[in-house]
Amino acid sequence: MDATHDPQRRSFVASANGHADFPIQNLPLGIFSPKGGAARGGVAIGGCILDLGAVAHLLGGDARRAAEAAAGDALNALFALGAGPRRALRAALSDLLAEGSAQRAAVEPNLYDAADCEMHLPARIGDYTDFFAGIHHATNAGKQFRPDNPLLPNYKYVPVAYHGRASSLRISGTDVRRPKGQRKPASETVPTYGPSRNLDYEMEFGIWIGTGNAQGEPIPIAEAAEHIAGYCLLNDWSARDIQGWEAQPLGPFLAKNFCTSISPWVVTPEALEPFRIAQAPRPEGDPKPLDYLWDEADQARGALDLAVEVLLQTPKGGPFRLSISNTSHLYWTFAQMVAHHSCGGCNLAPGDLFGSGTISSPTEDGFGALLEITYGGRKPITLPNGEERRFLEDGDTVIFSARAQRDGFVSIGFGECRGTILPAT
Amino acid sequence: MDATHDPQRRSFVASANGHADFPIQNLPLGIFSPKGGAARGGVAIGGCILDLGAVAHLLGGDARRAAEAAAGDALNALFALGAGPRRALRAALSDLLAEGSAQRAAVEPNLYDAADCEMHLPARIGDYTDFFAGIHHATNAGKQFRPDNPLLPNYKYVPVAYHGRASSLRISGTDVRRPKGQRKPASETVPTYGPSRNLDYEMEFGIWIGTGNAQGEPIPIAEAAEHIAGYCLLNDWSARDIQGWEAQPLGPFLAKNFCTSISPWVVTPEALEPFRIAQAPRPEGDPKPLDYLWDEADQARGALDLAVEVLLQTPKGGPFRLSISNTSHLYWTFAQMVAHHSCGGCNLAPGDLFGSGTISSPTEDGFGALLEITYGGRKPITLPNGEERRFLEDGDTVIFSARAQRDGFVSIGFGECRGTILPAT
């Protein structure tokens, strides 16, 4: 076992030991600013954040280069260095923060209490792409339009995706203004402009791109996983009434681009290594992916076993659990998303972000959006405190979390992706 | 008449007088690098380019501030200053470059022969959005799927758009690699991965965003035109076979994101002022736009009268004209695009780029894509040299141009948007 995953390893940062999300076995990367200070790269360790640029001089070689690249207000430069320096940084930080670290005295002045820090977007996001790889979500959503034939013929061949809006991505904790837009319920003959009446969340996984590719040069599937810098949680807030009216024939636009929320910590592929699993075998009768999407090693180790949970806090109560699902329900691996995105020559760049698509289980307790849970609003749910919900109401807070667990390993988490709905202006 | 449009005004730069695109009445902005020099902001004047940063000290007030903002390798900072400084810069440059200019001696050392310069993308493009406002194109494209009902019910209410890929936008002259992707002709039962067989262009107009808006704060239609920094030509290269298979239900993705080409010069709203016209009245029976898209002044002056032409040069001959159309065929004004894009709270930023959607005339001689000209490839065209085309072949070069003409004014142009198809790798 890699020493960074040793369950016996503890940190001299006391809050890290037994921490639900950020024990020393995780070491996720992010951009933070201490009170009154500038934004800079950091690593979460328990309830603290270590300033990476400030400790770069304690490191050597690739690890030092990586820490220096993280000293600015965005992690793009670190992502651009690729997997080698990122792995070296992880190994070095694990030693630096371990109990008995010879550098403890030099490290401690550069630790900040996370409660006193503000988190920022981890990178300047050049382009944001949203996939549609949650097959149970795609099926449930499709049923609302095509009850007998919910999945379109391309679904099992194409890792379907569309381009999203990069400018309106926001860090967890940012309030979400209910959007206005054109809505035309079936009962009305013409659309009207006004606040969305069917505001929803979508529980997604975010994928950060590390090294990119030159335009015209696809990334082979066997190399695709090496282009991923890490993962986060992503809420693809969706105005269902706006979406239903605007989205044909060119896809969702204003229904999604008013805000997309992400969790601030980039959990690295290295931290998630123990939680990699085989991609679930395709059901009998499903086609084998085309060659440019097929790699034995990716099939054997390309999926992740992470529990993902959605909580709802209302102005009157909660938080109440709305669902719990697992990233293993995705129909395509993350490497397949990278290979597909670049297969026509589109150039990816460090700091690009993918959404996985809404992650839903086959069963109701794991549906990743209210659209599915309330069957398009037709079957409201009753919360434990008696409140009803069809869609989100003003003042509601949606909270995502994720957890990686495996016998013999220390469990790690992602922190929260949270947003509260403000009334339309 | 504004002195900058005075047809009597001539420049001491001899090549500007009578220049088809860049007489002193145009003064478009761009980013260029002289041989061996760094990229910087410039203004086209005839066959020359004037270095803006280098002449900033000759200007005063807002004009100087604007020229200084254009000194770097992208025009975002200039765009962010808004319409006032941009207008001041135009007026000052017109005086600076006019015959009899007292500053001629100070200006001339900062003029470069355009033939010796390389052009670059005018701005760092945060987000790129492609509209679908060419109603004749939308109708022609829709007919291929729904012969009796080509326009969907939302078309005349919603300025339909989708998010495109910012990273693969390239400047005119960049070769375009034929993309590979999944194609499934109706005659085959499963898709295969390979080079697109139906590669096409789309003749579009590009709209550069100047000042943006805060997230959650829509731009009112009456203010929307002031948020536009300028215009260019845009080729939304499209792989029709990939598009036909991948694009449902979330819109086009790999069919478009391998490359989008734009012309390098930003023609300002000020330069186009004489060529503004009323938006064509909607046909009898079409709905009036909703209030958030309706502004009398915009209807009266919000469209542009620009002839747009498509030429095809093949390895064996040409260039041959494929079409000539006019920007007045767009169903929505540029201000309506801005107001719609932001109406749900999506934040626009300086340097964002919109495509208008393919501009087609009602008649065949003005169809803006081969999809329309050859009826989806079913009716090949014969070029004047006897060659046939269904879609683009390797080695073909597509050249767009645009021209503004009006009695009593000097005609101006946009320069070229050009790209040559390279074979798939």
mmCIF file of C-alpha atoms in Angstrom, chain B residues 23-345:
data_model
loop_
_atom_site.group_PDB
_atom_site.id
_atom_site.type_symbol
_atom_site.label_atom_id
_atom_site.label_comp_id
_atom_site.label_asym_id
_atom_site.label_seq_id
_atom_site.Cartn_x
_atom_site.Cartn_y
_atom_site.Cartn_z
ATOM 1 C CA PRO B 23 -10.973 53.091 -45.365
ATOM 2 C CA ILE B 24 -10.658 55.718 -42.634
ATOM 3 C CA GLN B 25 -14.435 55.474 -42.140
ATOM 4 C CA ASN B 26 -14.096 51.942 -40.687
ATOM 5 C CA LEU B 27 -11.207 51.781 -38.166
ATOM 6 C CA PRO B 28 -11.760 48.234 -36.865
ATOM 7 C CA LEU B 29 -9.839 46.963 -33.858
ATOM 8 C CA GLY B 30 -7.774 43.815 -33.567
ATOM 9 C CA ILE B 31 -4.727 42.110 -32.111
ATOM 10 C CA PHE B 32 -1.675 41.805 -34.328
ATOM 11 C CA SER B 33 1.995 41.059 -34.049
ATOM 12 C CA PRO B 34 4.560 42.597 -36.352
ATOM 13 C CA LYS B 35 7.373 40.328 -37.520
ATOM 14 C CA GLY B 36 9.330 39.272 -34.462
ATOM 15 C CA GLY B 37 7.222 41.472 -32.183
ATOM 16 C CA ALA B 38 4.751 40.788 -29.414
ATOM 17 C CA ALA B 39 0.989 40.677 -29.921
ATOM 18 C CA ARG B 40 -0.709 44.035 -29.306
ATOM 19 C CA GLY B 41 -3.823 46.011 -30.131
ATOM 20 C CA GLY B 42 -4.097 47.754 -33.455
ATOM 21 C CA VAL B 43 -6.470 49.474 -35.817
ATOM 22 C CA ALA B 44 -6.676 48.611 -39.512
ATOM 23 C CA ILE B 45 -6.209 51.514 -41.882
ATOM 24 C CA GLY B 46 -6.038 50.471 -45.528
ATOM 25 C CA GLY B 47 -3.209 47.990 -45.966
ATOM 26 C CA CYS B 48 -1.606 49.052 -42.676
ATOM 27 C CA ILE B 49 -2.091 48.489 -38.994
ATOM 28 C CA LEU B 50 -1.508 51.214 -36.426
ATOM 29 C CA ASP B 51 -0.130 50.169 -33.025
ATOM 30 C CA LEU B 52 -2.625 51.579 -30.505
ATOM 31 C CA GLY B 53 -0.494 51.432 -27.388
ATOM 32 C CA ALA B 54 2.349 53.185 -29.178
ATOM 33 C CA VAL B 55 0.194 56.179 -30.100
ATOM 34 C CA ALA B 56 -1.747 56.426 -26.831
ATOM 35 C CA HIS B 57 0.464 59.282 -25.693
ATOM 36 C CA LEU B 58 -0.703 61.320 -28.692
ATOM 37 C CA LEU B 59 -4.297 61.118 -27.470
ATOM 38 C CA GLY B 60 -6.099 62.588 -24.485
ATOM 39 C CA GLY B 61 -8.817 61.694 -22.010
ATOM 40 C CA ASP B 62 -11.031 58.707 -22.739
ATOM 41 C CA ALA B 63 -9.380 58.082 -26.101
ATOM 42 C CA ARG B 64 -6.013 57.757 -24.438
ATOM 43 C CA ARG B 65 -7.440 55.473 -21.779
ATOM 44 C CA ALA B 66 -8.940 53.280 -24.505
ATOM 45 C CA ALA B 67 -5.706 53.118 -26.506
ATOM 46 C CA GLU B 68 -3.766 52.208 -23.378
ATOM 47 C CA ALA B 69 -6.295 49.467 -22.614
ATOM 48 C CA ALA B 70 -5.620 48.076 -26.098
ATOM 49 C CA ALA B 71 -1.868 47.909 -25.645
ATOM 50 C CA GLY B 72 -1.838 44.300 -24.412
ATOM 51 C CA ASP B 73 -2.345 41.037 -26.248
ATOM 52 C CA ALA B 74 -6.156 41.013 -25.972
ATOM 53 C CA LEU B 75 -8.891 43.630 -26.261
ATOM 54 C CA ASN B 76 -10.835 42.525 -23.174
ATOM 55 C CA ALA B 77 -9.727 45.553 -21.166
ATOM 56 C CA LEU B 78 -10.786 47.917 -23.937
ATOM 57 C CA PHE B 79 -14.121 46.124 -24.309
ATOM 58 C CA ALA B 80 -14.650 46.432 -20.558
ATOM 59 C CA LEU B 81 -14.405 50.233 -20.761
ATOM 60 C CA GLY B 82 -17.667 50.355 -22.643
ATOM 61 C CA ALA B 83 -19.019 52.452 -25.458
ATOM 62 C CA GLY B 84 -17.876 55.918 -24.310
ATOM 63 C CA PRO B 85 -14.108 55.397 -24.435
ATOM 64 C CA ARG B 86 -14.440 53.274 -27.572
ATOM 65 C CA ARG B 87 -16.257 56.122 -29.327
ATOM 66 C CA ALA B 88 -13.700 58.627 -28.112
ATOM 67 C CA LEU B 89 -10.941 56.399 -29.471
ATOM 68 C CA ARG B 90 -12.648 56.219 -32.872
ATOM 69 C CA ALA B 91 -13.005 59.979 -33.110
ATOM 70 C CA ALA B 92 -9.403 60.537 -32.060
ATOM 71 C CA LEU B 93 -8.013 57.909 -34.454
ATOM 72 C CA SER B 94 -10.001 59.361 -37.310
ATOM 73 C CA ASP B 95 -8.378 62.745 -36.696
ATOM 74 C CA LEU B 96 -4.958 61.218 -36.142
ATOM 75 C CA LEU B 97 -5.016 59.336 -39.449
ATOM 76 C CA ALA B 98 -6.751 61.979 -41.568
ATOM 77 C CA GLU B 99 -5.080 63.840 -44.375
ATOM 78 C CA GLY B 100 -3.538 66.941 -42.909
ATOM 79 C CA SER B 101 -3.162 65.409 -39.442
ATOM 80 C CA ALA B 102 -0.733 67.468 -37.409
ATOM 81 C CA GLN B 103 0.475 64.233 -35.796
ATOM 82 C CA ARG B 104 1.383 62.467 -39.018
ATOM 83 C CA ALA B 105 5.090 62.409 -38.287
ATOM 84 C CA ALA B 106 4.519 60.914 -34.840
ATOM 85 C CA VAL B 107 2.036 58.369 -36.173
ATOM 86 C CA GLU B 108 3.901 57.009 -39.175
ATOM 87 C CA PRO B 109 6.641 55.116 -37.318
ATOM 88 C CA ASN B 110 3.880 53.111 -35.612
ATOM 89 C CA LEU B 111 2.238 51.936 -38.827
ATOM 90 C CA TYR B 112 2.965 48.372 -39.959
ATOM 91 C CA ASP B 113 2.341 46.828 -43.329
ATOM 92 C CA ALA B 114 -0.524 44.405 -42.652
ATOM 93 C CA ALA B 115 1.017 41.884 -45.037
ATOM 94 C CA ASP B 116 3.954 41.524 -42.654
ATOM 95 C CA CYS B 117 1.803 41.083 -39.542
ATOM 96 C CA GLU B 118 0.157 38.088 -37.969
ATOM 97 C CA MET B 119 -3.383 38.460 -36.659
ATOM 98 C CA HIS B 120 -4.590 36.839 -33.427
ATOM 99 C CA LEU B 121 -7.895 36.315 -31.669
ATOM 100 C CA PRO B 122 -9.026 39.820 -30.673
ATOM 101 C CA ALA B 123 -9.877 38.823 -27.093
ATOM 102 C CA ARG B 124 -9.667 36.057 -24.575
ATOM 103 C CA ILE B 125 -13.086 34.549 -25.110
ATOM 104 C CA GLY B 126 -14.571 33.514 -21.781
ATOM 105 C CA ASP B 127 -17.728 32.014 -23.208
ATOM 106 C CA TYR B 128 -19.011 31.515 -26.725
ATOM 107 C CA THR B 129 -22.726 31.221 -27.469
ATOM 108 C CA ASP B 130 -24.261 30.370 -30.805
ATOM 109 C CA PHE B 131 -27.722 31.695 -31.622
ATOM 110 C CA PHE B 132 -30.121 30.333 -34.243
ATOM 111 C CA ALA B 133 -31.585 33.612 -35.447
ATOM 112 C CA GLY B 134 -31.430 32.940 -39.189
ATOM 113 C CA ILE B 135 -35.053 31.989 -39.674
ATOM 114 C CA HIS B 136 -34.609 30.813 -43.265
ATOM 115 C CA HIS B 137 -31.755 28.571 -42.176
ATOM 116 C CA ALA B 138 -33.782 27.271 -39.245
ATOM 117 C CA THR B 139 -36.636 26.559 -41.637
ATOM 118 C CA ASN B 140 -34.433 24.866 -44.226
ATOM 119 C CA ALA B 141 -32.635 22.768 -41.610
ATOM 120 C CA GLY B 142 -35.928 21.901 -39.889
ATOM 121 C CA LYS B 143 -37.447 20.728 -43.178
ATOM 122 C CA GLN B 144 -34.934 17.912 -43.342
ATOM 123 C CA PHE B 145 -36.444 16.444 -40.187
ATOM 124 C CA ARG B 146 -40.006 17.833 -40.201
ATOM 125 C CA PRO B 147 -40.998 18.684 -43.795
ATOM 126 C CA ASP B 148 -44.475 19.897 -42.840
ATOM 127 C CA ASN B 149 -43.568 21.698 -39.642
ATOM 128 C CA PRO B 150 -39.965 22.868 -39.903
ATOM 129 C CA LEU B 151 -39.982 25.532 -37.184
ATOM 130 C CA LEU B 152 -40.631 24.359 -33.638
ATOM 131 C CA PRO B 153 -43.333 26.211 -31.662
ATOM 132 C CA ASN B 154 -40.781 28.112 -29.558
ATOM 133 C CA TYR B 155 -38.873 29.617 -32.486
ATOM 134 C CA LYS B 156 -40.814 32.860 -32.819
ATOM 135 C CA TYR B 157 -40.823 33.503 -29.062
ATOM 136 C CA VAL B 158 -37.341 32.416 -27.967
ATOM 137 C CA PRO B 159 -34.079 33.667 -29.494
ATOM 138 C CA VAL B 160 -32.902 30.040 -29.471
ATOM 139 C CA ALA B 161 -29.227 29.551 -28.634
ATOM 140 C CA TYR B 162 -26.815 27.014 -27.208
ATOM 141 C CA HIS B 163 -23.433 27.218 -25.562
ATOM 142 C CA GLY B 164 -20.481 26.535 -27.843
ATOM 143 C CA ARG B 165 -16.846 25.728 -27.220
ATOM 144 C CA ALA B 166 -14.568 28.687 -26.508
ATOM 145 C CA SER B 167 -11.217 26.866 -26.592
ATOM 146 C CA SER B 168 -11.415 25.842 -30.238
ATOM 147 C CA LEU B 169 -12.204 29.281 -31.687
ATOM 148 C CA ARG B 170 -9.484 30.177 -34.178
ATOM 149 C CA ILE B 171 -8.552 33.171 -36.221
ATOM 150 C CA SER B 172 -9.189 33.313 -39.971
ATOM 151 C CA GLY B 173 -6.490 31.527 -41.926
ATOM 152 C CA THR B 174 -6.071 28.672 -39.463
ATOM 153 C CA ASP B 175 -6.444 25.327 -41.223
ATOM 154 C CA VAL B 176 -9.338 23.144 -40.130
ATOM 155 C CA ARG B 177 -8.676 19.464 -39.514
ATOM 156 C CA ARG B 178 -11.571 17.275 -40.678
ATOM 157 C CA PRO B 179 -12.962 15.810 -37.459
ATOM 158 C CA LYS B 180 -13.535 12.165 -36.692
ATOM 159 C CA GLY B 181 -16.561 11.079 -34.770
ATOM 160 C CA GLN B 182 -19.473 8.711 -34.546
ATOM 161 C CA ARG B 183 -21.558 8.579 -37.714
ATOM 162 C CA LYS B 184 -24.622 6.453 -38.275
ATOM 163 C CA PRO B 185 -26.252 6.905 -41.650
ATOM 164 C CA ALA B 186 -29.864 5.714 -41.830
ATOM 165 C CA SER B 187 -28.653 2.835 -43.994
ATOM 166 C CA GLU B 188 -26.512 1.391 -41.185
ATOM 167 C CA THR B 189 -27.680 -0.229 -37.972
ATOM 168 C CA VAL B 190 -24.789 0.760 -35.707
ATOM 169 C CA PRO B 191 -22.491 3.779 -35.678
ATOM 170 C CA THR B 192 -18.841 3.710 -36.660
ATOM 171 C CA TYR B 193 -16.023 6.064 -35.684
ATOM 172 C CA GLY B 194 -14.231 7.770 -38.532
ATOM 173 C CA PRO B 195 -13.744 11.010 -40.478
ATOM 174 C CA SER B 196 -16.848 13.105 -41.040
ATOM 175 C CA ARG B 197 -18.218 12.530 -44.547
ATOM 176 C CA ASN B 198 -20.535 15.539 -44.450
ATOM 177 C CA LEU B 199 -18.367 18.452 -43.427
ATOM 178 C CA ASP B 200 -20.044 21.833 -43.849
ATOM 179 C CA TYR B 201 -19.615 25.519 -43.097
ATOM 180 C CA GLU B 202 -22.156 27.922 -41.617
ATOM 181 C CA MET B 203 -22.065 31.602 -42.572
ATOM 182 C CA GLU B 204 -22.614 33.517 -39.348
ATOM 183 C CA PHE B 205 -22.129 36.958 -37.949
ATOM 184 C CA GLY B 206 -20.161 37.276 -34.696
ATOM 185 C CA ILE B 207 -21.077 39.669 -31.891
ATOM 186 C CA TRP B 208 -18.434 40.761 -29.372
ATOM 187 C CA ILE B 209 -19.645 41.619 -25.884
ATOM 188 C CA GLY B 210 -18.261 44.796 -24.349
ATOM 189 C CA THR B 211 -19.410 45.530 -20.835
ATOM 190 C CA GLY B 212 -21.009 42.616 -19.040
ATOM 191 C CA ASN B 213 -23.506 42.262 -16.206
ATOM 192 C CA ALA B 214 -23.450 40.914 -12.679
ATOM 193 C CA GLN B 215 -24.849 37.439 -12.149
ATOM 194 C CA GLY B 216 -28.560 37.666 -11.375
ATOM 195 C CA GLU B 217 -28.954 41.100 -12.988
ATOM 196 C CA PRO B 218 -30.460 40.920 -16.480
ATOM 197 C CA ILE B 219 -29.587 43.558 -19.077
ATOM 198 C CA PRO B 220 -32.755 45.439 -20.090
ATOM 199 C CA ILE B 221 -33.474 45.435 -23.814
ATOM 200 C CA ALA B 222 -33.240 49.236 -23.982
ATOM 201 C CA GLU B 223 -29.634 49.070 -22.717
ATOM 202 C CA ALA B 224 -28.597 45.913 -24.501
ATOM 203 C CA ALA B 225 -27.066 47.459 -27.634
ATOM 204 C CA GLU B 226 -24.648 49.431 -25.477
ATOM 205 C CA HIS B 227 -23.153 46.129 -24.304
ATOM 206 C CA ILE B 228 -21.959 45.223 -27.799
ATOM 207 C CA ALA B 229 -18.327 46.067 -28.580
ATOM 208 C CA GLY B 230 -18.327 45.071 -32.223
ATOM 209 C CA TYR B 231 -18.894 42.482 -34.889
ATOM 210 C CA CYS B 232 -16.989 39.959 -36.972
ATOM 211 C CA LEU B 233 -17.583 37.078 -39.374
ATOM 212 C CA LEU B 234 -17.877 33.591 -37.964
ATOM 213 C CA ASN B 235 -17.727 30.164 -39.585
ATOM 214 C CA ASP B 236 -19.476 27.573 -37.437
ATOM 215 C CA TRP B 237 -17.899 24.546 -39.151
ATOM 216 C CA SER B 238 -20.315 21.642 -38.776
ATOM 217 C CA ALA B 239 -19.983 17.904 -39.280
ATOM 218 C CA ARG B 240 -23.523 17.040 -40.336
ATOM 219 C CA ASP B 241 -23.224 13.279 -39.987
ATOM 220 C CA ILE B 242 -21.826 13.551 -36.459
ATOM 221 C CA GLN B 243 -24.470 16.149 -35.620
ATOM 222 C CA GLY B 244 -27.323 13.999 -36.900
ATOM 223 C CA TRP B 245 -26.370 11.129 -34.628
ATOM 224 C CA GLU B 246 -25.204 12.880 -31.450
ATOM 225 C CA ALA B 247 -27.389 15.952 -31.093
ATOM 226 C CA GLN B 248 -30.472 14.587 -29.386
ATOM 227 C CA PRO B 249 -31.567 15.376 -26.774
ATOM 228 C CA LEU B 250 -28.982 17.945 -25.626
ATOM 229 C CA GLY B 251 -27.882 19.688 -28.816
ATOM 230 C CA PRO B 252 -24.804 19.735 -31.050
ATOM 231 C CA PHE B 253 -21.470 18.969 -29.401
ATOM 232 C CA LEU B 254 -18.576 17.286 -31.227
ATOM 233 C CA ALA B 255 -20.223 18.188 -34.540
ATOM 234 C CA LYS B 256 -19.244 21.793 -33.874
ATOM 235 C CA ASN B 257 -16.504 21.958 -31.257
ATOM 236 C CA PHE B 258 -13.510 20.862 -33.353
ATOM 237 C CA CYS B 259 -13.101 24.411 -34.689
ATOM 238 C CA THR B 260 -14.935 27.706 -35.145
ATOM 239 C CA SER B 261 -13.252 30.380 -37.274
ATOM 240 C CA ILE B 262 -13.625 34.141 -36.912
ATOM 241 C CA SER B 263 -12.387 37.137 -38.837
ATOM 242 C CA PRO B 264 -9.736 39.092 -36.933
ATOM 243 C CA TRP B 265 -11.097 42.643 -37.107
ATOM 244 C CA VAL B 266 -13.706 43.922 -34.651
ATOM 245 C CA VAL B 267 -15.896 46.296 -36.646
ATOM 246 C CA THR B 268 -17.421 48.642 -34.097
ATOM 247 C CA PRO B 269 -21.065 49.647 -33.732
ATOM 248 C CA GLU B 270 -19.905 53.201 -34.433
ATOM 249 C CA ALA B 271 -18.446 52.229 -37.809
ATOM 250 C CA LEU B 272 -21.706 50.475 -38.672
ATOM 251 C CA GLU B 273 -23.950 53.307 -37.529
ATOM 252 C CA PRO B 274 -24.846 54.448 -41.103
ATOM 253 C CA PHE B 275 -25.803 50.893 -42.014
ATOM 254 C CA ARG B 276 -28.308 50.364 -39.212
ATOM 255 C CA ILE B 277 -31.834 49.739 -40.401
ATOM 256 C CA ALA B 278 -35.207 48.837 -38.963
ATOM 257 C CA GLN B 279 -35.799 45.231 -38.035
ATOM 258 C CA ALA B 280 -37.958 43.755 -40.796
ATOM 259 C CA PRO B 281 -41.606 43.648 -39.724
ATOM 260 C CA ARG B 282 -42.633 40.176 -38.655
ATOM 261 C CA PRO B 283 -44.825 38.338 -41.124
ATOM 262 C CA GLU B 284 -48.557 38.554 -40.517
ATOM 263 C CA GLY B 285 -49.521 36.112 -37.789
ATOM 264 C CA ASP B 286 -46.142 35.978 -36.053
ATOM 265 C CA PRO B 287 -46.361 36.867 -32.365
ATOM 266 C CA LYS B 288 -45.011 40.148 -31.017
ATOM 267 C CA PRO B 289 -41.893 39.501 -28.934
ATOM 268 C CA LEU B 290 -42.452 39.400 -25.165
ATOM 269 C CA ASP B 291 -41.873 42.686 -23.352
ATOM 270 C CA TYR B 292 -38.350 41.874 -22.162
ATOM 271 C CA LEU B 293 -37.349 41.577 -25.836
ATOM 272 C CA TRP B 294 -39.302 44.569 -27.118
ATOM 273 C CA ASP B 295 -37.936 48.054 -27.540
ATOM 274 C CA GLU B 296 -39.218 50.529 -30.120
ATOM 275 C CA ALA B 297 -35.827 52.118 -30.679
ATOM 276 C CA ASP B 298 -34.254 48.709 -31.166
ATOM 277 C CA GLN B 299 -36.930 47.764 -33.676
ATOM 278 C CA ALA B 300 -36.380 51.043 -35.516
ATOM 279 C CA ARG B 301 -32.564 50.865 -35.673
ATOM 280 C CA GLY B 302 -31.410 47.503 -34.350
ATOM 281 C CA ALA B 303 -30.794 45.555 -37.543
ATOM 282 C CA LEU B 304 -27.855 45.851 -39.931
ATOM 283 C CA ASP B 305 -27.809 46.026 -43.702
ATOM 284 C CA LEU B 306 -24.684 44.079 -44.592
ATOM 285 C CA ALA B 307 -24.178 41.868 -47.616
ATOM 286 C CA VAL B 308 -22.482 38.610 -46.617
ATOM 287 C CA GLU B 309 -20.841 36.439 -49.223
ATOM 288 C CA VAL B 310 -19.471 32.901 -49.250
ATOM 289 C CA LEU B 311 -16.765 31.826 -51.691
ATOM 290 C CA LEU B 312 -15.359 28.354 -52.242
ATOM 291 C CA GLN B 313 -11.871 27.753 -53.540
ATOM 292 C CA THR B 314 -11.065 24.157 -54.383
ATOM 293 C CA PRO B 315 -7.676 22.617 -55.141
ATOM 294 C CA LYS B 316 -8.744 22.704 -58.806
ATOM 295 C CA GLY B 317 -10.266 26.153 -59.145
ATOM 296 C CA GLY B 318 -12.149 29.119 -57.880
ATOM 297 C CA PRO B 319 -12.870 31.021 -55.814
ATOM 298 C CA PHE B 320 -16.524 30.529 -56.778
ATOM 299 C CA ARG B 321 -19.421 32.287 -55.120
ATOM 300 C CA LEU B 322 -21.682 29.889 -53.229
ATOM 301 C CA SER B 323 -24.082 32.472 -51.833
ATOM 302 C CA ILE B 324 -24.740 36.077 -51.045
ATOM 303 C CA SER B 325 -27.170 37.063 -48.333
ATOM 304 C CA ASN B 326 -27.760 39.894 -45.876
ATOM 305 C CA THR B 327 -27.677 40.256 -42.109
ATOM 306 C CA SER B 328 -31.131 41.828 -42.289
ATOM 307 C CA HIS B 329 -32.562 38.301 -42.642
ATOM 308 C CA LEU B 330 -31.983 37.613 -38.946
ATOM 309 C CA TYR B 331 -35.234 37.170 -37.040
ATOM 310 C CA TRP B 332 -33.857 38.728 -33.840
ATOM 311 C CA THR B 333 -31.799 41.877 -33.337
ATOM 312 C CA PHE B 334 -28.399 41.745 -31.679
ATOM 313 C CA ALA B 335 -29.828 43.632 -28.704
ATOM 314 C CA GLN B 336 -32.529 41.004 -28.344
ATOM 315 C CA MET B 337 -29.813 38.344 -28.214
ATOM 316 C CA VAL B 338 -28.045 40.209 -25.400
ATOM 317 C CA ALA B 339 -31.256 40.798 -23.454
ATOM 318 C CA HIS B 340 -32.354 37.193 -23.837
ATOM 319 C CA HIS B 341 -28.974 35.712 -22.879
ATOM 320 C CA SER B 342 -28.963 37.659 -19.623
ATOM 321 C CA CYS B 343 -32.713 37.553 -18.845
ATOM 322 C CA GLY B 344 -32.362 34.642 -16.428
ATOM 323 C CA GLY B 345 -29.385 36.175 -14.660
#
